[in-house]
Coordinates of C-alpha atoms in Angstrom, one line a residue:
M18 CA -127.1 84.8 -14.5
R19 CA -129.6 82.9 -13.0
S20 CA -128.8 79.1 -12.6
L21 CA -131.7 76.7 -14.1
V22 CA -132.0 73.3 -15.0
C23 CA -134.1 71.9 -18.2
C24 CA -136.1 68.7 -20.3
S25 CA -138.4 68.5 -23.9
R26 CA -139.9 65.8 -26.4
T27 CA -136.7 65.4 -29.0
L28 CA -137.1 65.7 -33.1
T29 CA -136.1 63.9 -35.1
L30 CA -133.3 64.3 -37.8
S31 CA -136.8 63.9 -40.6
M32 CA -138.2 66.8 -38.5
V33 CA -135.8 69.0 -38.5
F34 CA -135.2 68.6 -41.7
A35 CA -138.8 69.5 -42.7
M36 CA -138.0 72.8 -41.1
A37 CA -135.1 73.3 -42.6
G38 CA -136.8 72.6 -46.2
F39 CA -134.3 69.6 -46.5
C40 CA -135.4 69.7 -50.8
F41 CA -133.8 70.2 -53.7
A42 CA -134.3 69.8 -56.7
L43 CA -131.5 68.3 -59.1
A44 CA -130.7 69.9 -62.7
T45 CA -130.1 68.4 -65.3
A46 CA -127.4 66.5 -66.0
S47 CA -123.7 67.7 -66.1
R48 CA -120.1 65.5 -66.3
E49 CA -117.9 65.9 -63.5
T50 CA -114.6 67.2 -64.6
T51 CA -111.3 65.3 -63.6
V52 CA -110.2 63.6 -60.4
S53 CA -107.3 66.4 -59.4
V54 CA -106.2 65.0 -56.0
E55 CA -103.8 67.4 -53.7
D56 CA -101.0 67.1 -51.7
R57 CA -103.4 67.0 -48.7
G58 CA -105.7 64.5 -46.9
V59 CA -109.5 66.1 -44.8
G60 CA -107.8 68.3 -41.3
T61 CA -104.5 69.2 -42.8
F62 CA -104.7 72.4 -43.0
L63 CA -103.0 73.5 -39.7
P64 CA -100.9 71.4 -37.4
L65 CA -102.4 70.3 -34.4
R66 CA -101.8 71.8 -30.8
Y67 CA -103.5 72.8 -27.3
T68 CA -103.8 76.4 -27.1
N69 CA -103.8 77.1 -23.2
P70 CA -101.5 79.8 -22.1
N71 CA -98.0 78.7 -21.5
V72 CA -96.8 78.5 -18.4
F73 CA -93.5 80.0 -17.2
V74 CA -90.5 79.1 -15.8
N75 CA -87.8 82.2 -14.2
G76 CA -90.1 84.8 -16.8
V77 CA -89.1 82.5 -19.5
A78 CA -92.2 80.3 -21.7
S79 CA -91.8 76.8 -20.6
A80 CA -93.2 73.6 -23.4
E81 CA -95.8 72.6 -20.6
F82 CA -99.6 74.5 -19.9
D83 CA -101.1 76.9 -17.4
L84 CA -104.6 75.9 -16.1
G85 CA -104.7 77.7 -13.0
D86 CA -104.2 78.3 -9.3
V87 CA -106.4 75.6 -7.3
A88 CA -106.7 75.8 -3.5
A89 CA -107.8 72.9 -1.2
T90 CA -110.8 71.1 -1.8
Q91 CA -112.1 73.5 -4.0
I92 CA -113.8 72.2 -6.8
I93 CA -112.9 73.5 -10.1
T94 CA -114.1 73.6 -13.6
R95 CA -111.2 74.1 -16.0
Y96 CA -110.9 73.5 -20.1
I97 CA -108.2 72.0 -21.9
S98 CA -108.3 73.3 -26.0
A99 CA -106.8 72.6 -29.0
E100 CA -107.4 73.6 -32.5
G101 CA -106.0 72.3 -36.5
G102 CA -106.4 69.0 -37.2
L103 CA -110.1 67.8 -37.5
K104 CA -112.7 67.7 -35.7
P105 CA -114.4 66.7 -32.7
Y106 CA -111.4 65.6 -30.8
R107 CA -110.5 63.0 -27.7
F108 CA -108.8 64.0 -25.0
T109 CA -107.6 61.7 -22.6
S110 CA -104.9 60.7 -19.1
S111 CA -103.8 57.1 -19.0
G112 CA -100.7 54.8 -17.7
T113 CA -98.4 57.2 -14.3
Q114 CA -98.4 60.6 -15.8
S115 CA -102.3 60.3 -16.1
L116 CA -104.3 63.2 -14.0
D117 CA -105.6 59.6 -12.2
A118 CA -102.6 59.1 -10.6
A119 CA -102.0 62.7 -9.8
V120 CA -105.4 62.8 -7.5
G121 CA -104.9 58.6 -6.7
A122 CA -102.4 58.9 -3.4
T123 CA -104.9 61.9 -2.3
D124 CA -108.7 62.5 -1.4
S125 CA -109.2 64.8 -4.9
T126 CA -112.1 63.6 -7.4
L127 CA -110.1 65.3 -10.3
T128 CA -111.2 63.9 -13.9
L129 CA -110.8 64.3 -17.0
G130 CA -113.6 64.8 -19.5
L131 CA -113.4 63.6 -23.1
S132 CA -114.4 67.0 -24.6
G133 CA -111.5 68.8 -22.4
V134 CA -112.8 69.1 -19.5
V135 CA -110.9 69.0 -16.2
S136 CA -113.4 68.8 -13.6
G137 CA -114.2 68.0 -9.4
R138 CA -113.2 68.5 -6.3
M139 CA -109.3 69.5 -4.8
S140 CA -107.1 67.4 -2.2
S141 CA -107.1 68.5 1.2
R142 CA -103.7 68.5 0.7
I143 CA -100.4 67.7 -2.0
P144 CA -97.9 65.2 -0.7
S145 CA -95.4 66.9 0.6
V146 CA -92.4 67.1 -2.1
P147 CA -89.6 65.4 -0.9
L148 CA -92.1 62.2 -0.7
I149 CA -92.6 63.3 -4.9
M150 CA -89.7 61.7 -6.7
L151 CA -89.1 63.1 -9.5
G152 CA -89.5 61.7 -13.3
S153 CA -91.5 59.3 -11.8
S154 CA -94.5 61.1 -10.5
S155 CA -96.8 63.6 -12.2
Y156 CA -97.7 65.5 -8.8
L157 CA -95.3 68.1 -9.3
T158 CA -95.3 71.6 -11.5
T159 CA -92.9 72.1 -14.1
P160 CA -91.5 75.3 -11.4
G161 CA -91.9 73.6 -8.4
T162 CA -94.7 74.4 -6.7
P163 CA -96.4 71.5 -5.3
G164 CA -99.7 70.5 -7.7
F165 CA -101.4 68.1 -9.9
R166 CA -99.0 67.9 -13.1
F167 CA -100.2 65.7 -16.1
K168 CA -100.1 63.9 -19.6
V169 CA -103.0 64.3 -21.6
S170 CA -103.1 63.0 -25.1
L171 CA -105.0 64.8 -27.6
Q172 CA -106.6 62.7 -30.8
D173 CA -108.7 64.6 -33.6
A174 CA -111.2 62.7 -36.0
K175 CA -108.8 61.4 -39.3
G176 CA -110.4 58.0 -40.6
T177 CA -109.3 54.6 -38.3
A178 CA -106.5 56.5 -36.4
G179 CA -106.3 60.3 -36.4
D180 CA -103.2 62.0 -35.4
V181 CA -102.1 62.3 -31.4
V182 CA -100.4 65.1 -29.2
N183 CA -99.6 64.8 -26.2
G184 CA -99.1 67.4 -23.6
F185 CA -98.6 68.2 -19.9
F186 CA -100.7 70.6 -18.0
N187 CA -100.2 72.5 -14.2
L188 CA -102.4 72.9 -11.6
F189 CA -101.0 75.0 -8.9
F190 CA -101.5 74.3 -5.4
V191 CA -102.3 77.7 -2.8
T192 CA -103.3 78.5 -0.3
A193 CA -107.0 80.6 -0.4
D194 CA -105.4 82.9 2.2
K195 CA -107.3 85.7 -0.3
F196 CA -110.1 86.4 -3.1
K197 CA -108.2 86.8 -5.9
F198 CA -108.8 86.0 -9.6
C199 CA -107.3 82.0 -10.4
I200 CA -105.9 81.7 -14.0
D201 CA -103.6 85.4 -15.6
A202 CA -104.2 84.0 -19.8
L203 CA -105.9 82.9 -21.6
P204 CA -105.8 80.5 -24.1
T205 CA -105.4 81.5 -28.0
G206 CA -108.6 81.6 -30.9
R207 CA -109.9 81.8 -34.3
V208 CA -112.5 83.2 -35.8
Q209 CA -115.4 81.5 -36.2
D210 CA -114.4 78.6 -34.4
S211 CA -115.6 77.0 -30.8
Y212 CA -114.6 79.0 -28.5
M213 CA -115.2 78.0 -24.4
T214 CA -113.0 78.8 -21.8
K215 CA -113.0 79.3 -16.8
V216 CA -112.1 81.8 -16.0
E217 CA -112.7 80.8 -11.8
T218 CA -111.2 82.8 -8.7
M219 CA -110.4 81.2 -5.3
G220 CA -111.2 82.1 -1.2
G221 CA -114.3 84.3 -1.8
A222 CA -117.5 84.5 0.4
G223 CA -120.0 83.0 -0.5
A224 CA -121.5 83.4 -4.8
V225 CA -119.0 85.0 -6.4
T226 CA -119.9 86.9 -9.3
V227 CA -117.7 88.0 -13.0
S228 CA -118.7 90.9 -14.8
V229 CA -116.4 92.6 -17.4
A230 CA -115.0 95.3 -16.8
S231 CA -113.6 97.3 -19.6
I232 CA -112.6 95.3 -23.3
S233 CA -110.3 97.0 -25.7
G234 CA -108.4 96.2 -28.5
A235 CA -109.5 94.4 -31.9
A236 CA -113.6 94.2 -30.5
T237 CA -114.8 96.6 -27.8
T238 CA -118.0 95.0 -26.9
L239 CA -119.0 91.3 -26.1
K240 CA -121.6 90.8 -29.1
D241 CA -118.8 92.2 -32.0
L242 CA -116.5 89.8 -30.8
G243 CA -119.0 87.2 -30.9
L244 CA -118.4 85.9 -27.5
S245 CA -120.5 86.3 -24.2
I246 CA -119.0 85.4 -20.7
G247 CA -121.6 84.0 -17.7
S248 CA -121.9 85.3 -14.1
D249 CA -119.0 82.1 -13.2
G250 CA -116.1 83.6 -15.6
T251 CA -117.3 81.0 -18.6
I252 CA -116.8 82.3 -21.5
Y253 CA -118.0 80.6 -24.6
G254 CA -119.1 81.2 -28.4
K255 CA -117.3 82.4 -31.9
P256 CA -114.3 84.6 -32.9
L257 CA -115.6 86.9 -35.6
V258 CA -112.5 89.0 -35.8
T259 CA -109.0 88.6 -35.7
G260 CA -106.1 90.9 -33.0
T261 CA -105.6 90.9 -30.0
V262 CA -108.4 91.4 -26.6
T263 CA -108.0 93.1 -24.0
I264 CA -111.0 91.8 -21.1
V265 CA -110.7 93.1 -17.7
L266 CA -112.5 91.5 -16.1
H267 CA -114.6 92.3 -12.2
A268 CA -115.5 89.2 -9.7
V269 CA -117.3 89.9 -6.4
D270 CA -118.1 87.7 -3.0
S271 CA -121.0 87.2 -1.3
K272 CA -120.1 90.5 1.5
N273 CA -119.0 92.7 -1.9
N274 CA -115.4 92.2 -1.8
V275 CA -114.2 92.4 -4.7
A276 CA -111.0 90.2 -5.8
L277 CA -107.4 90.3 -6.5
N278 CA -105.7 89.2 -9.5
R279 CA -103.7 86.2 -9.7
A280 CA -100.5 87.6 -8.8
R281 CA -102.6 90.4 -5.6
T282 CA -100.9 92.8 -7.4
A283 CA -104.0 94.8 -7.6
A284 CA -108.2 94.1 -8.1
D285 CA -110.0 93.1 -11.3
Q286 CA -108.1 90.9 -13.5
S287 CA -106.6 91.9 -16.7
L288 CA -106.5 88.8 -19.5
T289 CA -106.0 88.2 -22.6
L290 CA -106.8 87.0 -25.8
V291 CA -105.2 86.3 -29.1
I292 CA -107.7 85.8 -31.9
N293 CA -105.6 83.9 -35.1
P294 CA -107.3 84.2 -38.4
N295 CA -109.1 80.8 -39.9
T296 CA -109.7 79.7 -43.0
I297 CA -111.8 76.9 -41.8
T298 CA -115.6 76.7 -41.1
S299 CA -116.4 73.5 -38.1
S300 CA -118.9 72.9 -35.7
D301 CA -119.5 69.8 -32.9
M302 CA -123.1 72.1 -32.7
V303 CA -125.6 73.2 -34.9
T304 CA -128.6 75.2 -33.7
T305 CA -131.8 74.9 -35.9
S306 CA -134.9 77.0 -33.9
C307 CA -134.2 78.8 -30.8
S308 CA -136.9 81.4 -30.3
V309 CA -136.8 83.6 -26.7
T310 CA -140.4 86.0 -25.3
G311 CA -141.3 87.9 -23.0
D312 CA -142.9 91.0 -21.3
T313 CA -140.1 93.1 -19.7
A314 CA -142.9 95.0 -17.5
K315 CA -143.7 91.2 -15.6
Q316 CA -142.2 88.1 -13.8
G317 CA -142.2 84.9 -14.9
N318 CA -143.4 85.8 -17.8
D319 CA -140.6 84.5 -19.8
R320 CA -140.0 82.0 -22.2
L321 CA -137.4 80.0 -24.0
R322 CA -137.7 77.1 -27.6
Y323 CA -134.1 75.3 -28.4
S324 CA -133.5 72.7 -30.8
G325 CA -130.3 71.9 -32.5
I326 CA -127.9 69.4 -33.8
V327 CA -125.1 67.9 -30.9
N328 CA -122.8 65.7 -32.0
V329 CA -123.2 63.9 -29.5
L330 CA -121.3 60.7 -31.5
G331 CA -117.5 62.5 -32.0
Q332 CA -116.7 59.5 -28.2
D333 CA -117.4 55.9 -29.5
N334 CA -118.2 55.3 -25.4
F335 CA -120.4 57.8 -25.0
A336 CA -123.2 56.9 -22.2
I337 CA -126.0 59.3 -22.1
A338 CA -127.6 57.8 -18.9
N339 CA -126.1 60.2 -15.3
S340 CA -124.6 62.7 -17.6
V341 CA -124.4 66.6 -17.2
V342 CA -125.6 69.2 -19.4
T343 CA -125.2 72.8 -19.5
F344 CA -126.4 75.1 -21.4
H345 CA -125.7 78.9 -21.7
L346 CA -128.0 81.5 -24.1
G347 CA -126.2 85.2 -23.2
G348 CA -127.9 85.9 -19.0
I349 CA -129.4 82.7 -19.2
S350 CA -128.0 78.9 -18.5
F351 CA -128.4 76.3 -16.9
T352 CA -127.1 72.7 -15.6
G353 CA -128.9 69.0 -14.9
T354 CA -128.1 65.1 -14.7
L355 CA -130.5 63.4 -17.5
D356 CA -131.9 60.3 -16.9
K357 CA -131.6 57.3 -18.8
K358 CA -133.1 58.2 -21.1
G359 CA -131.8 62.0 -22.4
S360 CA -134.2 64.2 -20.8
F361 CA -133.8 66.9 -17.6
K362 CA -137.7 68.4 -16.1
A363 CA -138.0 70.2 -12.9
T364 CA -140.2 72.8 -11.4
L365 CA -137.4 75.6 -9.4
A366 CA -138.7 77.6 -6.7
D367 CA -139.5 80.8 -8.4
L368 CA -141.7 78.3 -10.7
S369 CA -140.2 78.6 -13.8
V370 CA -140.8 75.0 -16.0
V371 CA -136.7 73.8 -16.9
S372 CA -136.7 71.4 -18.9
A373 CA -134.2 69.2 -22.1
K374 CA -133.8 66.4 -23.5
I375 CA -131.1 64.5 -26.2
N376 CA -131.4 61.9 -28.3
A377 CA -128.1 59.9 -28.0
S378 CA -127.6 58.4 -31.6
S379 CA -129.5 61.4 -33.5
G380 CA -127.8 64.2 -31.5
M381 CA -131.1 65.8 -31.5
F382 CA -131.2 68.4 -28.5
S383 CA -134.0 70.5 -27.2
I384 CA -135.0 72.8 -24.5
S385 CA -138.4 74.9 -22.5
I386 CA -138.5 77.7 -20.2
T387 CA -141.5 77.9 -19.7
K388 CA -142.4 80.7 -16.4
G389 CA -138.6 82.0 -16.7
T390 CA -137.7 86.2 -16.4
F391 CA -134.7 86.6 -18.5
S392 CA -135.2 90.4 -19.5
K393 CA -132.4 92.2 -17.2
V394 CA -130.0 89.3 -18.6
L395 CA -130.9 89.9 -21.9
N396 CA -131.4 94.0 -22.1
A397 CA -134.2 92.9 -23.0
T398 CA -135.2 96.9 -22.4
T399 CA -132.9 97.3 -25.2
F400 CA -134.4 95.6 -27.8
K401 CA -135.4 98.3 -31.2
N402 CA -138.1 95.9 -33.0
G403 CA -136.6 95.0 -37.0
D404 CA -132.9 95.6 -35.7
K405 CA -130.5 92.0 -34.8
T406 CA -129.5 90.9 -31.1
R407 CA -126.6 88.8 -31.3
E408 CA -125.8 86.0 -28.8
A409 CA -123.7 83.8 -28.4
L410 CA -124.4 79.6 -27.2
A411 CA -123.0 77.5 -26.1
V412 CA -123.4 73.5 -24.8
V413 CA -121.7 70.2 -23.4
V414 CA -123.1 67.7 -22.8
G415 CA -121.5 65.1 -20.0
D416 CA -117.8 63.7 -21.5
A417 CA -119.1 64.0 -24.9
V418 CA -119.5 67.7 -26.5
G419 CA -118.3 70.8 -25.3
T420 CA -119.3 73.5 -28.1
A421 CA -120.1 76.8 -28.8
E422 CA -122.0 79.4 -31.5
V423 CA -123.1 82.9 -31.9
L424 CA -126.7 83.5 -33.9
D425 CA -127.6 86.8 -34.8
F426 CA -131.6 87.1 -33.1
A427 CA -134.4 88.6 -35.4
T428 CA -136.0 90.9 -32.8
K429 CA -139.0 92.3 -32.3
V430 CA -141.0 94.6 -30.0
N431 CA -144.0 95.7 -29.2
G432 CA -144.7 97.6 -26.4
T433 CA -142.7 95.6 -23.2
K434 CA -143.3 92.6 -25.0
Y435 CA -140.2 91.5 -26.6
A436 CA -139.5 88.2 -29.1
L437 CA -135.6 87.2 -30.1
N438 CA -135.9 85.0 -32.9
Y439 CA -133.8 82.6 -34.9
R440 CA -134.9 79.8 -37.6
L441 CA -132.6 78.6 -40.2
G442 CA -133.1 79.8 -43.5
S443 CA -135.8 81.9 -42.3
Q444 CA -134.8 84.2 -39.4
G445 CA -131.6 85.7 -38.1
S446 CA -128.3 83.7 -38.6
N447 CA -125.7 82.3 -37.8
A448 CA -123.2 84.6 -37.1
G449 CA -120.5 82.7 -37.5
G450 CA -121.3 80.3 -39.4
A451 CA -121.1 75.9 -39.7
F452 CA -119.8 73.0 -41.1
Q453 CA -121.1 69.8 -39.5
L454 CA -122.3 65.8 -40.5
V455 CA -126.0 65.1 -39.5
K456 CA -126.3 62.4 -41.1
V457 CA -123.4 59.2 -42.9
Q458 CA -124.9 55.8 -44.0
G459 CA -122.1 53.5 -46.2
K460 CA -122.6 50.2 -47.4
D461 CA -120.5 47.8 -49.6
Q462 CA -119.6 47.4 -52.7
T463 CA -117.7 46.2 -55.0
G464 CA -115.8 48.3 -57.0
A465 CA -114.3 48.7 -60.3
N466 CA -112.1 45.9 -59.4
G467 CA -113.9 43.6 -58.2
A468 CA -112.4 44.9 -55.1
A469 CA -114.0 45.9 -51.1
A470 CA -115.5 49.7 -51.2
D471 CA -117.7 51.3 -50.1
K472 CA -121.1 53.4 -50.9
W473 CA -122.2 57.2 -49.8
N474 CA -124.9 59.1 -48.9
V475 CA -124.4 62.0 -46.3
K476 CA -126.1 64.6 -44.6
F477 CA -124.7 68.4 -43.9
I478 CA -124.7 71.7 -42.9
A479 CA -122.9 74.4 -44.1
L480 CA -123.5 78.0 -43.6
A481 CA -121.3 80.7 -44.2
P482 CA -120.2 83.0 -42.0
V483 CA -120.4 86.6 -41.1
G484 CA -119.2 88.3 -44.1
L485 CA -119.2 85.6 -46.7
G486 CA -122.6 86.4 -47.6
T487 CA -126.0 87.8 -47.3
T488 CA -127.5 84.7 -46.2
Q489 CA -127.2 81.9 -44.3
G490 CA -126.5 79.5 -46.9
T491 CA -123.7 79.8 -49.8
T492 CA -125.3 81.5 -52.9
N493 CA -123.7 82.0 -55.8
V494 CA -120.7 78.5 -56.2
T495 CA -119.5 78.4 -58.9
T496 CA -117.6 74.9 -58.5
A497 CA -117.2 72.0 -55.0
Q498 CA -114.2 69.9 -54.1
L499 CA -115.1 67.4 -51.8
R500 CA -112.7 65.7 -49.8
I501 CA -113.7 62.1 -47.5
G502 CA -111.3 60.7 -45.8
T503 CA -107.5 61.8 -45.7
N504 CA -107.4 60.5 -49.7
F505 CA -110.0 61.0 -52.2
I506 CA -110.9 64.7 -53.9
S507 CA -113.4 65.2 -56.4
K508 CA -114.5 68.5 -58.4
L509 CA -117.7 69.3 -59.3
P510 CA -118.9 72.4 -61.3
A511 CA -122.5 73.8 -60.2
S512 CA -125.4 73.7 -62.5
G513 CA -125.5 77.4 -63.3
R514 CA -129.1 77.2 -63.4
N515 CA -129.2 77.1 -59.8
A516 CA -126.4 78.5 -59.0
A517 CA -127.7 82.3 -56.9
R518 CA -129.4 79.5 -55.3
G519 CA -127.5 76.7 -53.8
F520 CA -124.8 73.7 -55.5
S521 CA -126.3 71.1 -57.7
F522 CA -125.0 68.9 -59.2
R523 CA -124.8 65.6 -60.6
G524 CA -122.8 62.9 -62.4
S525 CA -122.9 60.7 -64.6
S526 CA -122.7 57.1 -64.9
G527 CA -119.1 56.6 -63.9
S528 CA -118.6 59.2 -61.8
L529 CA -117.0 58.5 -58.4
V530 CA -119.7 61.3 -56.6
R531 CA -123.5 60.7 -58.2
S532 CA -124.3 63.8 -56.7
L533 CA -124.0 66.8 -54.4
T534 CA -126.6 69.5 -53.5
L535 CA -126.6 72.3 -51.5
S536 CA -129.7 75.2 -50.6
S537 CA -128.5 78.5 -50.5
K538 CA -131.3 79.3 -48.6
N539 CA -130.9 77.7 -45.2
G540 CA -127.6 75.6 -45.5
V541 CA -128.6 71.6 -46.1
G542 CA -127.1 69.6 -48.3
S543 CA -126.6 66.2 -49.4
F544 CA -124.2 63.8 -51.4
S545 CA -124.0 60.5 -52.3
T546 CA -120.8 58.7 -53.9
A547 CA -120.3 55.3 -56.0
A548 CA -118.6 52.5 -54.6
L549 CA -114.7 53.9 -53.8
A550 CA -111.9 51.6 -52.4
P551 CA -110.4 51.7 -49.3
S552 CA -107.1 52.9 -50.9
Q553 CA -109.7 56.2 -52.0
T554 CA -110.3 56.8 -49.2
G555 CA -108.3 55.5 -46.2
L556 CA -112.0 54.7 -44.7
Q557 CA -111.2 50.0 -43.7
P558 CA -114.9 48.9 -45.4
A559 CA -118.1 48.6 -43.9
S560 CA -117.0 44.3 -44.8
Q561 CA -114.5 44.6 -41.6
S562 CA -115.4 46.4 -39.3
P563 CA -115.6 43.7 -36.8
R564 CA -112.3 43.9 -37.3
F565 CA -111.3 47.6 -36.6
G566 CA -115.1 48.7 -34.8
N567 CA -116.9 52.0 -35.2
I568 CA -114.3 54.6 -36.9
F569 CA -114.2 57.8 -38.0
F570 CA -116.2 59.3 -41.3
P571 CA -114.3 62.6 -42.4
V572 CA -115.4 64.9 -45.2
G573 CA -114.2 69.0 -46.3
L574 CA -115.8 70.9 -48.7
D575 CA -114.1 73.3 -50.5
L576 CA -116.6 75.9 -52.9
T577 CA -115.5 78.3 -55.2
R578 CA -117.7 81.9 -55.0
S579 CA -118.3 84.9 -56.2
G580 CA -116.2 87.2 -54.3
T581 CA -114.5 85.3 -51.5
T582 CA -114.5 80.6 -50.9
F583 CA -115.9 78.4 -47.7
T584 CA -114.1 76.0 -46.6
G585 CA -116.3 73.5 -44.2
E586 CA -114.3 70.0 -42.0
H587 CA -116.0 68.0 -40.1
A588 CA -116.4 64.0 -39.5
R589 CA -118.4 61.4 -37.3
R590 CA -118.1 58.6 -36.2
I591 CA -120.0 55.2 -38.0
F592 CA -120.4 52.2 -37.1
G593 CA -120.0 49.3 -38.8
V594 CA -123.2 46.2 -39.0
R595 CA -123.8 43.6 -41.4
N596 CA -121.3 45.2 -44.3
V597 CA -122.7 48.3 -43.5
Y598 CA -121.5 51.6 -41.9
N599 CA -123.8 53.6 -40.1
D600 CA -124.0 56.7 -37.4
V601 CA -126.2 55.0 -35.0
P602 CA -124.2 53.2 -32.2
P603 CA -126.4 49.5 -32.8
K604 CA -128.0 48.3 -30.0
R605 CA -126.7 45.7 -27.6

């Protein structure tokens, strides 16, 4: 896989929805059914927890987590991963047992990003064990091996406070006298949930290339699994099957040396990936369009165009300037540093032109690569006209977000020329499905009792995963249950006339939910509410926002459909200004 660096013009949110066909016809008014409040709010299906492999001490799993081996001065990227609760997540490490405290007495540059990425250079030495005061330092790892042991706090996006889970993570300091893998276990995953981790090596000469030697178990190919594995060892995508998969990775360095497993007992590393069932669709990224065109008979004639919505608003102190952005699609990848306007552009030595741009307010992300050569990494010689090809896609934006999805591209072939196309609602499909808020606005009102309340207007995208429908959207919906915050639940009947094309509801003047629409073609939807009191949603009113600062606005959508159901959950950070909530940060 070549390493590329990128930028292009920003698409506004209105352009995206125009392109996606953001147009609805509301059915005639129908009365809302009685509100039924159940004993759960948004984000209560699964407990919030870490999914990294446990540290084993004398063959017994401990309660702490294994981030693998590291060598002196090694530059690493390791992912802390989690599940449950409500996305987006926020990972922090502070106090006397933090990562900063662990590296403070060394020359290490390791940092923990808000999205859970541990990256930087390992120290050239670790203080000797006798100098370490157990119980008051993070240096010593759980089994007593010198290394970094540090505490991480994970917070989800439930309303103002959210749930918090703490855990200890371990990096084991070893010598790089052998070319070997640094990890021997993978985080667990869930069907239709974003998955991203990295399997690194140490002790190799020059550039190291990681490849898949074999896959067995619940899936026998990466595309069936819904994941891709980059040549740098990054594993990303959305699992599409449940069960256990065994993946054997092979790594060679620039001198064609073959990496041993972590235990140094044999070549290659066997990894077990457990994929658990999942009833929730949640996304921090939705692709609106992606195309790759090229010619297998020519070099430097391929082009990539991408646009999507990334939830950079998942973090309150995200700064676009100087953020490192990484993009993966199949075997194509780039890494670059954004300027203060969220752009990057470069011409590489092979004359390919790469560019990327992200809007820190809307989350619109666009990419352009021209004069590239992708046919080998995308296996373009195997494409057939009219077929579909599946590719995983991943985006990491600084501290803000690290997320992935998997797309089924429509394939077009004419001789040696090929084209892969995905466009929301018209070409290809989002195999892993999606549910993401793209716009939230709230305005202070007066409730029925004269107390403070907020009226909400929300736009979202809901795409059914593979196996839940024949189209990208959600067809034949009979009822919808809307959940806002931790308390509010309202069940809405579908209009019979629009059931095949999507969901449409309009409430009476006294209804708490005024309208909800969802297109079965492209999964784009919206809803509006009457004034909802803080006691109904669990959210602070906008009039109090200067005191409480920015908060998360959580939404859940449960759809009853013919044959199966769909549940989506997501949250978006909102900011209060002059008695109004908006998801665009106020200008300072």
